[in-house]
CSV table of C-alpha atoms in Angstrom, one decimal:
chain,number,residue,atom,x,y,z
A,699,UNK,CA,0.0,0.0,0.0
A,700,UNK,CA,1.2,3.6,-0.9
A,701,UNK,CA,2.7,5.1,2.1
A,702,UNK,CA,0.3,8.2,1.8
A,703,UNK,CA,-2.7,5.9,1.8
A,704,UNK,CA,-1.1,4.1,4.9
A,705,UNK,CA,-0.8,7.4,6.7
A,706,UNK,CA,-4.7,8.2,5.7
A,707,UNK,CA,-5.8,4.8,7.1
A,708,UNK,CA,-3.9,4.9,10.4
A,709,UNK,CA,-5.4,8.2,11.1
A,710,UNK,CA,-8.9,7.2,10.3
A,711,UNK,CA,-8.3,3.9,12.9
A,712,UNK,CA,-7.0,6.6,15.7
A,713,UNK,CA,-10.3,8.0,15.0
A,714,UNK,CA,-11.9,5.4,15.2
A,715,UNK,CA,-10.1,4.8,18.5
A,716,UNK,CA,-11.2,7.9,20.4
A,717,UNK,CA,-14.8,7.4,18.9
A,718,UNK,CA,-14.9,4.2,20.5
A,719,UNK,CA,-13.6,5.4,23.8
A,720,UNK,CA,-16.6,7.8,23.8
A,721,UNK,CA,-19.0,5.2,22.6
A,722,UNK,CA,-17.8,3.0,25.5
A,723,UNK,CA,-18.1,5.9,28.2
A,724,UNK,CA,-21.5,6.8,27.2
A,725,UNK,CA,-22.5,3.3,27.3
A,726,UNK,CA,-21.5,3.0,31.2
A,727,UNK,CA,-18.6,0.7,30.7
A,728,UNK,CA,-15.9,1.3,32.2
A,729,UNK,CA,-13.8,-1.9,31.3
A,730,UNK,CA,-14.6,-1.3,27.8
A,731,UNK,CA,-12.9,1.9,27.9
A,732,UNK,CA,-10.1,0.7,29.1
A,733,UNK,CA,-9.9,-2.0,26.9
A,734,UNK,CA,-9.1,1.1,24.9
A,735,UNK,CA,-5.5,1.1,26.5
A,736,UNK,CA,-2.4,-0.7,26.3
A,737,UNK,CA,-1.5,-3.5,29.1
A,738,UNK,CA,0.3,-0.9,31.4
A,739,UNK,CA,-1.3,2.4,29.7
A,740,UNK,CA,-1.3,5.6,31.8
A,741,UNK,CA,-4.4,7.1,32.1
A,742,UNK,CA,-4.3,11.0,34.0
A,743,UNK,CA,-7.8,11.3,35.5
A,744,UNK,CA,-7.0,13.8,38.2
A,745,UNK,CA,-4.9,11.5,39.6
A,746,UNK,CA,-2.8,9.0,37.6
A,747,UNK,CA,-4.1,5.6,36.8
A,748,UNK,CA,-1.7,3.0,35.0
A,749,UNK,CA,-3.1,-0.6,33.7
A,750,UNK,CA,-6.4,-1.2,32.4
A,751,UNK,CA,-7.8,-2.5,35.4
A,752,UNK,CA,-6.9,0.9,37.8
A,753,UNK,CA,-8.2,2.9,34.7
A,754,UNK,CA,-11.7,0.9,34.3
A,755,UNK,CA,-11.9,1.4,38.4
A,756,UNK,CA,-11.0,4.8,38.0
A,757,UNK,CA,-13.4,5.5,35.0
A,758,UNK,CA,-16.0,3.3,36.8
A,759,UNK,CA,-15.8,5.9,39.6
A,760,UNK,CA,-16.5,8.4,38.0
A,761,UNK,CA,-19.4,7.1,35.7
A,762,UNK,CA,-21.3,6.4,38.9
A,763,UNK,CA,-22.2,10.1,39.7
A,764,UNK,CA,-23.9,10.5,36.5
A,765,UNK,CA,-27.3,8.4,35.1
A,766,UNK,CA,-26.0,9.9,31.4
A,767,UNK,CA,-23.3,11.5,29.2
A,768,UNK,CA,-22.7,12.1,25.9
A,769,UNK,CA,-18.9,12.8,25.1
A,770,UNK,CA,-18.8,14.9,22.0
A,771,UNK,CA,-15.1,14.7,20.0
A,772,UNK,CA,-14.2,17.5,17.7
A,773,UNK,CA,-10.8,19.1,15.9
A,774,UNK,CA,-9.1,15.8,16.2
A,775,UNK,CA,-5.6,16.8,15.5
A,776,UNK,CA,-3.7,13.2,15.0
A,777,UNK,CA,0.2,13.0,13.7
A,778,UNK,CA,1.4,9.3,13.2
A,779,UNK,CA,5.4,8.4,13.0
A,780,UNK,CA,5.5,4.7,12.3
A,781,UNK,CA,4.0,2.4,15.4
A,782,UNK,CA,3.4,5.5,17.5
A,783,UNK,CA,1.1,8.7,17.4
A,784,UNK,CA,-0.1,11.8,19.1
A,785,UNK,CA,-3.3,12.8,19.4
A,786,UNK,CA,-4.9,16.3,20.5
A,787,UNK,CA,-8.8,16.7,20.5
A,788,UNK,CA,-11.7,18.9,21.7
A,789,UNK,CA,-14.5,17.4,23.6
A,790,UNK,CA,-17.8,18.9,24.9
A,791,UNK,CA,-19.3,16.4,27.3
A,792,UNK,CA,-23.0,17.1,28.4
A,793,UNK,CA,-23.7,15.1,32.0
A,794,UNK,CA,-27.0,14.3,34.0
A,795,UNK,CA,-26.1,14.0,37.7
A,796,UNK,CA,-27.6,11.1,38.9
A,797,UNK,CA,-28.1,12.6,42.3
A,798,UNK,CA,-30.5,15.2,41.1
A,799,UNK,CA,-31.1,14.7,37.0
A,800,UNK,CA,-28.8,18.3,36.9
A,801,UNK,CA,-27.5,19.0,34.0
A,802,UNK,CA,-23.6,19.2,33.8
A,803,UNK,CA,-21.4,20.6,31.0
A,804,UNK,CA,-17.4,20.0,30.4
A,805,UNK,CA,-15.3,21.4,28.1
A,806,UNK,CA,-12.0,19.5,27.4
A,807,UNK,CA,-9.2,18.3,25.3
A,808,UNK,CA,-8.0,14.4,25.4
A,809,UNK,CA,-4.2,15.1,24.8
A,810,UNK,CA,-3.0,11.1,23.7
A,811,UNK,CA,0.2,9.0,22.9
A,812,UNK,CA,-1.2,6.5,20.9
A,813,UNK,CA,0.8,3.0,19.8
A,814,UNK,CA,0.4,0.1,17.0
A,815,UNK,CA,-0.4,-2.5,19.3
A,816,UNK,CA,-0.9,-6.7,17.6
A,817,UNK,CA,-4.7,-5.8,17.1
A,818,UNK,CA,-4.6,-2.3,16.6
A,819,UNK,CA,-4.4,1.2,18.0
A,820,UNK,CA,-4.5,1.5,22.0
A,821,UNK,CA,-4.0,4.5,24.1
A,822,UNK,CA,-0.4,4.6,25.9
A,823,UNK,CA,-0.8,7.5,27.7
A,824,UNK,CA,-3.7,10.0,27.6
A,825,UNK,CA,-4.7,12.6,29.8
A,826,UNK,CA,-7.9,14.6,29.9
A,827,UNK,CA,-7.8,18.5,30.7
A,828,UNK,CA,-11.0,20.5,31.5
A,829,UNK,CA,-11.1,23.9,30.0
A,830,UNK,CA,-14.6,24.8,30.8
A,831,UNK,CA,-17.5,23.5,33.0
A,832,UNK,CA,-20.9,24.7,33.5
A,833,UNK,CA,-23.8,23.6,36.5
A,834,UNK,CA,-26.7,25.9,36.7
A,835,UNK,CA,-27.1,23.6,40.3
A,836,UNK,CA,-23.7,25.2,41.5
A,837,UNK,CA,-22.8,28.5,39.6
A,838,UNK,CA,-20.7,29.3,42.4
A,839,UNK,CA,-18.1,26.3,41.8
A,840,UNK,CA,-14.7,26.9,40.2
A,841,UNK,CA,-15.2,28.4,36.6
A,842,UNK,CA,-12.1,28.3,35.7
A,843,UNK,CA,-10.7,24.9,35.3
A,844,UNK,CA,-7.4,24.8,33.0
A,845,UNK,CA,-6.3,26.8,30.1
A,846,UNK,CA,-6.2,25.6,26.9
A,847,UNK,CA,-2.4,23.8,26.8
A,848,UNK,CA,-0.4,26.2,25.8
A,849,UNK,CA,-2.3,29.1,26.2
A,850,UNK,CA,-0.8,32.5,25.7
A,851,UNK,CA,-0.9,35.2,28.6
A,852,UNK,CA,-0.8,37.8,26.4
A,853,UNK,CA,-1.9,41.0,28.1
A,854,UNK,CA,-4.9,42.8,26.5
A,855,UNK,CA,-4.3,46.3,25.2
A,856,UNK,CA,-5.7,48.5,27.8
B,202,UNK,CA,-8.4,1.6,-7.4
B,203,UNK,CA,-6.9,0.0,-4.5
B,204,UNK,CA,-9.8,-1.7,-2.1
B,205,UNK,CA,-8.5,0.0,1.0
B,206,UNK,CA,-8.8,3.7,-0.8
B,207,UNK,CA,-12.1,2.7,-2.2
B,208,UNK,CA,-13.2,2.2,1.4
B,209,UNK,CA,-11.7,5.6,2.6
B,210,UNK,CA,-13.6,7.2,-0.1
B,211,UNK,CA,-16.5,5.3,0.9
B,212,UNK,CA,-16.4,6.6,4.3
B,213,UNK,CA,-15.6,10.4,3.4
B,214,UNK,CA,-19.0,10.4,0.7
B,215,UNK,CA,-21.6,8.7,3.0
B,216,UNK,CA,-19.6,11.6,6.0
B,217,UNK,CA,-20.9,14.1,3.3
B,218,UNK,CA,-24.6,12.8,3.2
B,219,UNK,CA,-24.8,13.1,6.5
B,220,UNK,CA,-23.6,16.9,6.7
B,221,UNK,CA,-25.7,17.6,3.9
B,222,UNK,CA,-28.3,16.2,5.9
B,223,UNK,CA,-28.1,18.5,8.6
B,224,UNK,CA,-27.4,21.5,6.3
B,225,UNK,CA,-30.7,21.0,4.2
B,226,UNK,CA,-32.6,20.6,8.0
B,227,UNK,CA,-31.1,23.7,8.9
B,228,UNK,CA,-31.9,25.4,5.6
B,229,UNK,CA,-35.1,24.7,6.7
B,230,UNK,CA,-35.4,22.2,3.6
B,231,UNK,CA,-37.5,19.3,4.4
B,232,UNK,CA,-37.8,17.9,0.9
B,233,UNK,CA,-33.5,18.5,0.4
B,234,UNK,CA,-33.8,16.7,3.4
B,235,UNK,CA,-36.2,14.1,1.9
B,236,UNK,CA,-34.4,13.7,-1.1
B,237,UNK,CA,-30.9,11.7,1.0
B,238,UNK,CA,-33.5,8.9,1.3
B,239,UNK,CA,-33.5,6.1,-1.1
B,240,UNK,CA,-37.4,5.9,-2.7
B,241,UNK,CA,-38.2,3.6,-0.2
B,242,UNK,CA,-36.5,4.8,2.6
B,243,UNK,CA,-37.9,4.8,6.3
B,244,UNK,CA,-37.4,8.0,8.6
B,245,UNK,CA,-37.9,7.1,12.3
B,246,UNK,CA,-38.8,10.4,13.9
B,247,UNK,CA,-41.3,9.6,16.6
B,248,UNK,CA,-43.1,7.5,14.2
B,249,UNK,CA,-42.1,5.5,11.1
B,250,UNK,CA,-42.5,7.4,7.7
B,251,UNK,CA,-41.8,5.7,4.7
B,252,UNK,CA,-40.5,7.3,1.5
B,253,UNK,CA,-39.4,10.9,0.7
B,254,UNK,CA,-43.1,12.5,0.5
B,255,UNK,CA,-44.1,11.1,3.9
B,256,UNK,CA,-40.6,11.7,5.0
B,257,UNK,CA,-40.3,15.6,3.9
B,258,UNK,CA,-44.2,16.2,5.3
B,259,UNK,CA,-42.8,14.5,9.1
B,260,UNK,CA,-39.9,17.0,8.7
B,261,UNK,CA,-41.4,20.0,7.6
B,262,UNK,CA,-43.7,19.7,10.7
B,263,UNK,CA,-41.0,19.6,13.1
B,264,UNK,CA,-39.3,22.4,11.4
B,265,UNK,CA,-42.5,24.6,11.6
B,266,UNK,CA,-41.8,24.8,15.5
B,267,UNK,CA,-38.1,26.3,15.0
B,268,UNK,CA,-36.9,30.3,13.6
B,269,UNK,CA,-33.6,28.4,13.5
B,270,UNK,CA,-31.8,25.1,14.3
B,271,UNK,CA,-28.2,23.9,14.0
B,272,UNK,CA,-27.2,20.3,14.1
B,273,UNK,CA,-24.0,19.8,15.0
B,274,UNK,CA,-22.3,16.2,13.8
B,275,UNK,CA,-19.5,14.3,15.8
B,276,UNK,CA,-18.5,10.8,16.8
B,277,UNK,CA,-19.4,9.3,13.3
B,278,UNK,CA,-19.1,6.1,13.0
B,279,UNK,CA,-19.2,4.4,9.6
B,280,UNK,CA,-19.0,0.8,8.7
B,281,UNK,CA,-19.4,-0.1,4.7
B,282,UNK,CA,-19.8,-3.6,3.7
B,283,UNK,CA,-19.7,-4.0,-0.4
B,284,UNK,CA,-22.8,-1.3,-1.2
B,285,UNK,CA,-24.7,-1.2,2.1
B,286,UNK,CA,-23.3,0.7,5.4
B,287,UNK,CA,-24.2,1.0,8.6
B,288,UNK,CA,-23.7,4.4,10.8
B,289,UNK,CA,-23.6,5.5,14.5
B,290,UNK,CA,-23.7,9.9,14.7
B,291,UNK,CA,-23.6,11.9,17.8
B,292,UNK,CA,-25.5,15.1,17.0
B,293,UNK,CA,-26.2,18.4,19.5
B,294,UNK,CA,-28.7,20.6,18.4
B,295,UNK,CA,-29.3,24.4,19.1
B,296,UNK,CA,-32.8,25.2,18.0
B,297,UNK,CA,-34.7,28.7,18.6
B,298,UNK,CA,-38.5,28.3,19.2
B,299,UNK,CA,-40.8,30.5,16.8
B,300,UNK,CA,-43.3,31.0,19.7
B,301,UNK,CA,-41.3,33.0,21.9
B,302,UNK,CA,-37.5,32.9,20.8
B,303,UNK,CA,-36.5,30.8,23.8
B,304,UNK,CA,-33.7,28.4,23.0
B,305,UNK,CA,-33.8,24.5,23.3
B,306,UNK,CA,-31.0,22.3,23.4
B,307,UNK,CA,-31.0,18.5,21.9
B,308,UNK,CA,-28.3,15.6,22.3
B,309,UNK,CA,-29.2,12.9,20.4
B,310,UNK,CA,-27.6,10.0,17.9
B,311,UNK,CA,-28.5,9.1,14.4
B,312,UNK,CA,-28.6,5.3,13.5
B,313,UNK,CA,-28.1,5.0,9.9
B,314,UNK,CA,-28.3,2.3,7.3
B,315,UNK,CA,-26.9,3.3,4.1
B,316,UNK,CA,-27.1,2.2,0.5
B,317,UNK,CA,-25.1,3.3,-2.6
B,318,UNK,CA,-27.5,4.1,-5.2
B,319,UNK,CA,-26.9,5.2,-9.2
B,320,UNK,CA,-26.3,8.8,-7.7
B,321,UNK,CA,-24.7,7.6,-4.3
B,322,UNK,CA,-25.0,7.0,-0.7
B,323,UNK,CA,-28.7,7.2,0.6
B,324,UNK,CA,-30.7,6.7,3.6
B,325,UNK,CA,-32.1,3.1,3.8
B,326,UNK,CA,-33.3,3.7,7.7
B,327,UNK,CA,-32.4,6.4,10.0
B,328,UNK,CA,-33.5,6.7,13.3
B,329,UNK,CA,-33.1,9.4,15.8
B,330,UNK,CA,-32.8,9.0,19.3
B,331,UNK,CA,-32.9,11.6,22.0
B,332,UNK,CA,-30.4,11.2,24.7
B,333,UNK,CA,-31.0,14.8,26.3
B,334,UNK,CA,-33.1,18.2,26.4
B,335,UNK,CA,-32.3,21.2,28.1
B,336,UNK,CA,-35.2,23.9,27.5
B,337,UNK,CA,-35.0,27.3,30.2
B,338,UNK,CA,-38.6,27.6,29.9
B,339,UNK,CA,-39.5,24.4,30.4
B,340,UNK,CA,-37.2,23.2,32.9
B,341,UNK,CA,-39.7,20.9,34.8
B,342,UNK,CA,-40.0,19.1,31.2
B,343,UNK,CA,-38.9,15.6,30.8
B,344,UNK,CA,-35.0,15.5,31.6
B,345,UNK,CA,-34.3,11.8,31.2
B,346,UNK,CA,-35.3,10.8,27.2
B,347,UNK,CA,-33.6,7.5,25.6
B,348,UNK,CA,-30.4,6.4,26.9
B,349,UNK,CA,-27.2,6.0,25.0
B,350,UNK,CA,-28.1,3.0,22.7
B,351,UNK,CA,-27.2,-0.2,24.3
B,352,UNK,CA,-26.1,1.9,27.6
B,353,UNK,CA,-25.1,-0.5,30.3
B,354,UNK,CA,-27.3,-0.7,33.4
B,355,UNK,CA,-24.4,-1.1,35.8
B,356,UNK,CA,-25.1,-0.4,39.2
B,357,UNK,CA,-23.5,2.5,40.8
B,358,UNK,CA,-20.4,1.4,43.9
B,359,UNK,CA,-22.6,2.8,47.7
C,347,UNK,CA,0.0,9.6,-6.6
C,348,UNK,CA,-3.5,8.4,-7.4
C,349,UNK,CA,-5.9,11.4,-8.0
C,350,UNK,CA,-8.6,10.3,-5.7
C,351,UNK,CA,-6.1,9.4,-3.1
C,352,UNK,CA,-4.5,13.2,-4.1
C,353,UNK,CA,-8.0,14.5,-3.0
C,354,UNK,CA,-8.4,12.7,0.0
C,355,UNK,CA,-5.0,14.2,1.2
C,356,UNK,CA,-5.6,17.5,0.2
C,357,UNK,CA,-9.3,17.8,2.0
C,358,UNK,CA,-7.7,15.8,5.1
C,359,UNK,CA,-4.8,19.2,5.0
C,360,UNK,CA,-7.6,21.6,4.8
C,361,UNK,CA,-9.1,19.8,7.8
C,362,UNK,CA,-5.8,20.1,9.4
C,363,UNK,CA,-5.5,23.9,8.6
C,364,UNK,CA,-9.4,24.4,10.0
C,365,UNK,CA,-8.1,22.9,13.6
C,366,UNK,CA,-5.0,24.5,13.2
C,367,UNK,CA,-6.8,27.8,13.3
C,368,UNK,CA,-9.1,26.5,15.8
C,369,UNK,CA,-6.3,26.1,18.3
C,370,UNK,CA,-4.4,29.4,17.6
C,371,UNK,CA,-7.6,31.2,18.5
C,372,UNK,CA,-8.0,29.1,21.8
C,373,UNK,CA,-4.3,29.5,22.5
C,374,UNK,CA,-5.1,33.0,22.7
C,375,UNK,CA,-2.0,34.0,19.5
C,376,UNK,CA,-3.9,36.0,16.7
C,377,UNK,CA,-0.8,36.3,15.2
C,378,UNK,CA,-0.5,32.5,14.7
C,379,UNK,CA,-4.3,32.5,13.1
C,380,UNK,CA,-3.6,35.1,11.1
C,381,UNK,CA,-0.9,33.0,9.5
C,382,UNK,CA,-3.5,30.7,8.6
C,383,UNK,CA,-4.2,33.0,5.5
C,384,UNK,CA,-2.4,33.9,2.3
C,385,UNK,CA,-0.4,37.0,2.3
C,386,UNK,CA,-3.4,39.0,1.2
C,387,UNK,CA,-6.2,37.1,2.4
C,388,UNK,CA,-8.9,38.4,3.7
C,389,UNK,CA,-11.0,38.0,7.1
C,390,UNK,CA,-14.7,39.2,7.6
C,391,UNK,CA,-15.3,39.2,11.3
C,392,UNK,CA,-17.6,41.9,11.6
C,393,UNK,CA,-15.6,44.7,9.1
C,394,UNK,CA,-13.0,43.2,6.4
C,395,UNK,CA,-9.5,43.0,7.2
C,396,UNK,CA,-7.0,42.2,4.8
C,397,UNK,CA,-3.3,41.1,4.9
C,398,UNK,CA,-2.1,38.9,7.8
C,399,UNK,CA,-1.2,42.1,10.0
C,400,UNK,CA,-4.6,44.0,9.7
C,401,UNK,CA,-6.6,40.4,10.6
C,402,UNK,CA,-3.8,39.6,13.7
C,403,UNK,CA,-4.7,42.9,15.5
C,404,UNK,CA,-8.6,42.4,14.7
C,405,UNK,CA,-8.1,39.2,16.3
C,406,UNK,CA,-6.3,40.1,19.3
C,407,UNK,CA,-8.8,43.2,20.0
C,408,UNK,CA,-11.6,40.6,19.7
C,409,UNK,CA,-9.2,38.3,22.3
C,410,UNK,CA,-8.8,40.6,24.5
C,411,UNK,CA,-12.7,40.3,25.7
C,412,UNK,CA,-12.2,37.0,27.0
C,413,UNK,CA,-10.0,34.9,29.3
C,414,UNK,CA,-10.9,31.6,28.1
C,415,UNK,CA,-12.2,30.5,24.3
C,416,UNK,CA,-13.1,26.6,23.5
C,417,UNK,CA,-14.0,26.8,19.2
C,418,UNK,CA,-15.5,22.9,18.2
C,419,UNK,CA,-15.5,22.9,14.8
C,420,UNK,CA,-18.0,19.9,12.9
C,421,UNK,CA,-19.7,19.4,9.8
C,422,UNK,CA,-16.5,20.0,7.6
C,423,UNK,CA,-17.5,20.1,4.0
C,424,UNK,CA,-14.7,20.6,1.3
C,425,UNK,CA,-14.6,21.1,-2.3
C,426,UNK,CA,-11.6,20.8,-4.1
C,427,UNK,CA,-10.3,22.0,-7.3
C,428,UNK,CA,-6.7,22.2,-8.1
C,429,UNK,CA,-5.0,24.8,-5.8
C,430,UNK,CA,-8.2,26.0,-4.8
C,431,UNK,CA,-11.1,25.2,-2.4
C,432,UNK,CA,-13.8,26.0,-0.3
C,433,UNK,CA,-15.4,25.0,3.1
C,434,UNK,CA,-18.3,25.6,5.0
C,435,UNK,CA,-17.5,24.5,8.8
C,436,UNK,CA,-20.0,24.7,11.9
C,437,UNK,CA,-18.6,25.8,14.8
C,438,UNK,CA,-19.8,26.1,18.3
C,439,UNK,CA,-17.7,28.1,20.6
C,440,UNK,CA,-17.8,28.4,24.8
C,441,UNK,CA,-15.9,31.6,26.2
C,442,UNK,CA,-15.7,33.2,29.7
C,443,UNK,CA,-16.0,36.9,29.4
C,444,UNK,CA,-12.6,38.7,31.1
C,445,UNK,CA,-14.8,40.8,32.9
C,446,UNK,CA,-17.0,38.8,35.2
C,447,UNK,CA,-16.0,35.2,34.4
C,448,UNK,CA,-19.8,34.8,32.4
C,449,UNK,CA,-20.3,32.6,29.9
C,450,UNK,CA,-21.1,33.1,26.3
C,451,UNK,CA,-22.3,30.5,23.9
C,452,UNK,CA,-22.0,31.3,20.3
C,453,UNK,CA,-23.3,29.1,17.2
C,454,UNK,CA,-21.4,30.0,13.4
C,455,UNK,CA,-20.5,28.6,10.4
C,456,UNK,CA,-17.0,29.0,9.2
C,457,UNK,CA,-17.3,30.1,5.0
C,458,UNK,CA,-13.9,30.0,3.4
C,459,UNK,CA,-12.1,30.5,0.5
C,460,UNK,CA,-8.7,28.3,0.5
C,461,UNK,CA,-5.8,28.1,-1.7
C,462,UNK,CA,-2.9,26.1,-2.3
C,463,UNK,CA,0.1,28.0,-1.5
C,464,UNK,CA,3.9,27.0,-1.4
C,465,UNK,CA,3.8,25.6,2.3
C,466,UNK,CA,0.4,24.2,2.4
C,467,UNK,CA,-3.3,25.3,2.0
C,468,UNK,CA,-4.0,28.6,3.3
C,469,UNK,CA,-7.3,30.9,3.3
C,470,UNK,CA,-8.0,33.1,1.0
C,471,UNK,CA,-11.3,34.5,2.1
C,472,UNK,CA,-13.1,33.7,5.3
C,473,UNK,CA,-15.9,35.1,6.2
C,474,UNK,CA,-17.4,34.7,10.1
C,475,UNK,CA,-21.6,34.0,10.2
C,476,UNK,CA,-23.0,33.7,14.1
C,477,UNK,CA,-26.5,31.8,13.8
C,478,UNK,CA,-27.2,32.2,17.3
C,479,UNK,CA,-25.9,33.1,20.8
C,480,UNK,CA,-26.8,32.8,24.4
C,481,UNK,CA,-25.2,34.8,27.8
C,482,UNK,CA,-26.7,34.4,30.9
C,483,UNK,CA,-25.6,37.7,31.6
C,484,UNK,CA,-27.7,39.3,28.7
C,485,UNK,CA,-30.4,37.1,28.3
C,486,UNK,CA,-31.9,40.1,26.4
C,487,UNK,CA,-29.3,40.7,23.8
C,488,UNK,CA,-30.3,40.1,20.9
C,489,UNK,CA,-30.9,36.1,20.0
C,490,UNK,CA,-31.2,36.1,16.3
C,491,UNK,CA,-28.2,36.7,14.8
C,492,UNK,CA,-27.7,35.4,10.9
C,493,UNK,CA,-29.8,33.0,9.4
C,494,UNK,CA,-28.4,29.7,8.3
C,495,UNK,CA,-26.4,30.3,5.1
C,496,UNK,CA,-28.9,30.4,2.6
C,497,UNK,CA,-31.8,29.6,4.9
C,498,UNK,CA,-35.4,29.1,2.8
C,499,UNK,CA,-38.2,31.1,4.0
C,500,UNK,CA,-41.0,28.6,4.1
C,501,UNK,CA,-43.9,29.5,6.0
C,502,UNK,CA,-45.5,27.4,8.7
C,503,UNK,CA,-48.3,25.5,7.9
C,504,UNK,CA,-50.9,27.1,10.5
């Protein structure tokens, strides 16, 4: 196969890969998710969580505070070299609390190193950063999470 | 041309139906809409409406309510098999309502089955399901709609 | 290199250029989204600017208003023809005011002119449509912005 085509249909299966991560969270399975990873992948979740079985009780964690989500990927930015890969993507995720059916919204970016594993793409290290979050149950809580990664302080012209 | 390019091209013209899609709904075009079902297709919006007349009438109903709308595509998810496909969307939706210019807010997925036709890809089946709602003026509406498809009933860790 | 594959890679680089700008703007470095365009492209944001110095300082005044920006670009749609192109993008974008920390939701499409230059795609013409916007702060600014790009005008059936 012509190397450019190659390089096409890696990037479409890293796609495919983060889709499938999504797919996996918003079906409530946690161990499905981090089937997602390599055997001793790093996922940062606040906190860092290495091997698929910390990460699916990590994930797992988490899923149980909320009765839905719905993680939406966007400007996936993917750059393959060979067996390995970086990844940098928006997500907006929209959340029901199970606790009170309150809506919850995230804004975030899924920053990845990605490697050719014997059956495919798998996650080596990926950590999620939260640029924006929204609750109209707590409008008092932090609104200001993390900046964008590499976000400029440039002063405005005053 | 090569079968693995075929496929990639595949992918990227049944992508395109389904942003036209949603750029003839929010050209407020039910029969553009209409017209990315095969002859027979079937539309399930609430109800099962088969072919592009029934199809375009269900559509320019729902449209009647809305000033403006804007469906917003992600996590697609396409599968081709020889001239049939099969596809998984995530789609957010801002809508304005006519009545009083209030917003409303949709998550939702589309479930797709896909034939090529003489003129390409169309709509065999597609099926939308509501995972969320978020209307300020109706916030005592129905919070909870479908869940993710096939979402997991685990029970939460207490 | 096969011409199908050829346009495959060249819409896949225009993707690439859409995110790239994407992430400029949310890294808060106008300069660096202003080199998204040819030497004398043009931006419309609200006034025409041309030439990459006169869009940079539009840019950063328009910056300055906010202390965090979050720009999901979906429903890419490219035509290619030789060195040239176009695009119509959807875009939803979350910001925090600088002022008070509010939130502003703002729904757009993205309408550019691209061309081929010696180091990649760049725009040639791009033009900035808001459909819709919501603050919590102003909840009576105005809430009808643009209409969808060549939005019909078909009247209700009452």
């Amino acid at each position: 196969v012509d190397e450019a085509l190659r390089r096409l249909i890696d990037e479409r299966d890293i796609y495919r890969l983060l889709v499938h991560y999504a797919e996996r969270i918003d079906a409530n399975d946690p161990e499905g998710a981090a089937d997602c990873f390599t055997a001793d992948g790093v996922g940062i979740y606040w906190g860092e969580y290495r091997g698929r079985a910390a990460i699916a009780a990590r994930l797992g964690g988490i899923l149980d505070d909320f009765s839905a989500t719905s993680h939406h990927l966007s400007n996936v930015s993917i750059e393959v070299s060979g067996d390995r890969a970086t990844a940098l993507s928006y997500v907006y995720a929209f959340h029901r609390l199970r606790r009170d059916d309150s809506p919850l919204h995230v804004w975030g970016r899924w920053i990845d190193r990605i490697e050719r594993a014997e059956d495919g793409w798998r996650f080596a290290r990926r950590e999620v950063a939260r640029v924006g979050r929204l609750s109209p149950v707590t409008p008092d809580g932090p609104v200001q999470l993390q900046p964008h990664p590499g976000r400029l302080d440039r002063s405005p012209e005053t």
